[in-house]
GROMACS .gro file of C-alpha atoms in nm:
model
  145
    1MET     CA    1  -1.579  -0.809   1.390
    2ALA     CA    2  -1.524  -0.494   1.163
    3ILE     CA    3  -1.395  -0.654   0.824
    4GLU     CA    4  -1.241  -0.372   0.619
    5ARG     CA    5  -1.049  -0.335   0.304
    6THR     CA    6  -0.738  -0.131   0.255
    7LEU     CA    7  -0.501  -0.052  -0.035
    8SER     CA    8  -0.135  -0.146   0.005
    9ILE     CA    9   0.130  -0.086  -0.236
   10LEU     CA   10   0.489  -0.248  -0.215
   11LYS     CA   11   0.699   0.037  -0.374
   12PRO     CA   12   0.991  -0.004  -0.607
   13ASP     CA   13   1.260  -0.034  -0.326
   14ALA     CA   14   1.061  -0.326  -0.175
   15LEU     CA   15   1.095  -0.501  -0.509
   16GLU     CA   16   1.461  -0.416  -0.567
   17LYS     CA   17   1.532  -0.572  -0.215
   18GLY     CA   18   1.345  -0.889  -0.303
   19ALA     CA   19   1.118  -0.840  -0.004
   20ILE     CA   20   0.770  -0.898  -0.169
   21GLY     CA   21   0.714  -1.236   0.004
   22LYS     CA   22   0.843  -1.127   0.344
   23ILE     CA   23   0.620  -0.827   0.350
   24ILE     CA   24   0.318  -0.999   0.222
   25ALA     CA   25   0.383  -1.275   0.494
   26ARG     CA   26   0.370  -1.008   0.764
   27PHE     CA   27   0.016  -0.902   0.639
   28GLU     CA   28  -0.101  -1.246   0.634
   29ALA     CA   29   0.037  -1.337   0.975
   30ALA     CA   30  -0.156  -1.043   1.098
   31GLY     CA   31  -0.471  -1.155   0.956
   32LEU     CA   32  -0.483  -0.940   0.643
   33LYS     CA   33  -0.571  -1.136   0.332
   34PRO     CA   34  -0.492  -1.007  -0.014
   35VAL     CA   35  -0.820  -1.015  -0.211
   36ALA     CA   36  -0.664  -0.851  -0.510
   37ILE     CA   37  -0.292  -0.835  -0.607
   38ARG     CA   38  -0.096  -0.753  -0.910
   39LEU     CA   39   0.252  -0.639  -1.038
   40GLN     CA   40   0.235  -0.309  -1.237
   41HIS     CA   41   0.489  -0.057  -1.371
   42LEU     CA   42   0.309   0.280  -1.304
   43SER     CA   43   0.303   0.529  -1.578
   44GLN     CA   44   0.370   0.890  -1.494
   45ALA     CA   45  -0.004   0.975  -1.540
   46GLU     CA   46  -0.104   0.698  -1.310
   47ALA     CA   47   0.144   0.803  -1.047
   48GLU     CA   48   0.036   1.163  -1.075
   49GLY     CA   49  -0.332   1.082  -1.061
   50PHE     CA   50  -0.287   0.852  -0.756
   51TYR     CA   51  -0.078   1.116  -0.562
   52ALA     CA   52  -0.272   1.422  -0.686
   53VAL     CA   53  -0.362   1.517  -0.328
   54HIS     CA   54   0.001   1.607  -0.285
   55LYS     CA   55   0.047   1.802  -0.626
   56GLU     CA   56   0.119   2.130  -0.450
   57ARG     CA   57   0.376   1.996  -0.207
   58GLY     CA   58   0.748   2.018  -0.273
   59PHE     CA   59   0.816   1.634  -0.266
   60PHE     CA   60   0.551   1.552  -0.541
   61LYS     CA   61   0.783   1.532  -0.833
   62ASP     CA   62   1.035   1.322  -0.645
   63LEU     CA   63   0.748   1.089  -0.536
   64VAL     CA   64   0.613   1.040  -0.886
   65LYS     CA   65   0.971   0.986  -1.021
   66PHE     CA   66   1.021   0.723  -0.734
   67MET     CA   67   0.685   0.547  -0.794
   68THR     CA   68   0.748   0.524  -1.171
   69SER     CA   69   1.119   0.413  -1.130
   70GLY     CA   70   1.041   0.045  -1.127
   71PRO     CA   71   0.750  -0.199  -1.078
   72VAL     CA   72   0.527  -0.203  -0.772
   73VAL     CA   73   0.294  -0.472  -0.603
   74ILE     CA   74  -0.063  -0.324  -0.564
   75GLN     CA   75  -0.298  -0.511  -0.345
   76VAL     CA   76  -0.614  -0.494  -0.152
   77LEU     CA   77  -0.598  -0.634   0.196
   78GLU     CA   78  -0.906  -0.740   0.379
   79GLY     CA   79  -0.935  -0.816   0.752
   80GLU     CA   80  -1.057  -0.688   1.088
   81ASN     CA   81  -0.978  -0.327   1.116
   82ALA     CA   82  -0.763  -0.347   0.811
   83VAL     CA   83  -0.667   0.030   0.763
   84LEU     CA   84  -0.536   0.055   1.131
   85LYS     CA   85  -0.365  -0.285   1.133
   86ASN     CA   86  -0.190  -0.211   0.805
   87ARG     CA   87  -0.083   0.135   0.918
   88ASP     CA   88   0.062  -0.032   1.241
   89LEU     CA   89   0.236  -0.296   1.053
   90MET     CA   90   0.396  -0.042   0.806
   91GLY     CA   91   0.524   0.197   1.082
   92ALA     CA   92   0.605   0.559   1.070
   93THR     CA   93   0.664   0.723   0.731
   94ASP     CA   94   1.010   0.808   0.819
   95PRO     CA   95   1.198   0.475   0.892
   96LYS     CA   96   1.421   0.638   1.147
   97LYS     CA   97   1.115   0.705   1.347
   98ALA     CA   98   0.940   0.365   1.294
   99THR     CA   99   0.893   0.121   1.574
  100PRO     CA  100   1.151  -0.167   1.550
  101GLY     CA  101   0.981  -0.477   1.371
  102THR     CA  102   0.759  -0.267   1.148
  103ILE     CA  103   0.799  -0.295   0.769
  104ARG     CA  104   0.955   0.047   0.741
  105ALA     CA  105   1.193  -0.002   1.029
  106ASP     CA  106   1.304  -0.328   0.869
  107PHE     CA  107   1.322  -0.250   0.507
  108ALA     CA  108   1.294   0.119   0.424
  109THR     CA  109   1.609   0.331   0.385
  110SER     CA  110   1.462   0.680   0.386
  111ILE     CA  111   1.147   0.884   0.413
  112ASP     CA  112   1.133   0.895   0.030
  113ALA     CA  113   1.210   0.529  -0.024
  114ASN     CA  114   0.981   0.398   0.246
  115THR     CA  115   0.900   0.067   0.090
  116VAL     CA  116   0.512   0.061   0.150
  117HIS     CA  117   0.202   0.269   0.088
  118GLY     CA  118  -0.119   0.216   0.288
  119SER     CA  119  -0.465   0.393   0.294
  120ASP     CA  120  -0.498   0.625   0.592
  121SER     CA  121  -0.872   0.606   0.642
  122LEU     CA  122  -1.165   0.396   0.525
  123GLU     CA  123  -1.288   0.665   0.292
  124ASN     CA  124  -0.940   0.689   0.120
  125ALA     CA  125  -0.916   0.320   0.109
  126LYS     CA  126  -1.234   0.307  -0.100
  127ASN     CA  127  -1.111   0.577  -0.336
  128GLU     CA  128  -0.763   0.417  -0.369
  129ILE     CA  129  -0.894   0.080  -0.422
  130SER     CA  130  -1.121   0.193  -0.690
  131TYR     CA  131  -0.838   0.371  -0.858
  132PHE     CA  132  -0.647   0.064  -0.921
  133PHE     CA  133  -0.909  -0.215  -0.923
  134ARG     CA  134  -1.267  -0.290  -1.062
  135GLN     CA  135  -1.507  -0.438  -0.809
  136THR     CA  136  -1.513  -0.761  -1.013
  137GLU     CA  137  -1.140  -0.794  -0.950
  138LEU     CA  138  -1.184  -0.833  -0.582
  139THR     CA  139  -1.203  -1.192  -0.444
  140HIS     CA  140  -1.436  -1.264  -0.129
  141TYR     CA  141  -1.325  -1.466   0.164
  142GLU     CA  142  -1.534  -1.655   0.405
  143TRP     CA  143  -1.425  -1.538   0.737
  144LYS     CA  144  -1.402  -1.824   1.012
  145LYS     CA  145  -1.474  -1.712   1.376
   0.00000   0.00000   0.00000
């Protein structure tokens, strides 16, 4: 069993819709347990730093503006094949192309307001987790077989 950790962010539109509990319940039902979680309003510097990889892209300023428009829920999810499982639960970035039953298909309204962020690789998960959480903030679970 490959237990991994991945970063998950519930974006401002998820909070505006009152969907926090519904989305977290989906992660838990799929075997992804939150090992760190907090509500936070990102500063412009935090959002710019987190999304720095996109700095040269045309959507960067709008993304930062959106991510700072309201609070977000930042969490670390742990479970078997967590990165891929989270990506599958989220669905395609564009909710119009997302598979029915995925988070983005059910809650997102546009490619810009797409409700959730999730790490796209184990390496990025480690970097993203350390951007928001100290190692001492992560809880450890005893996994039952």
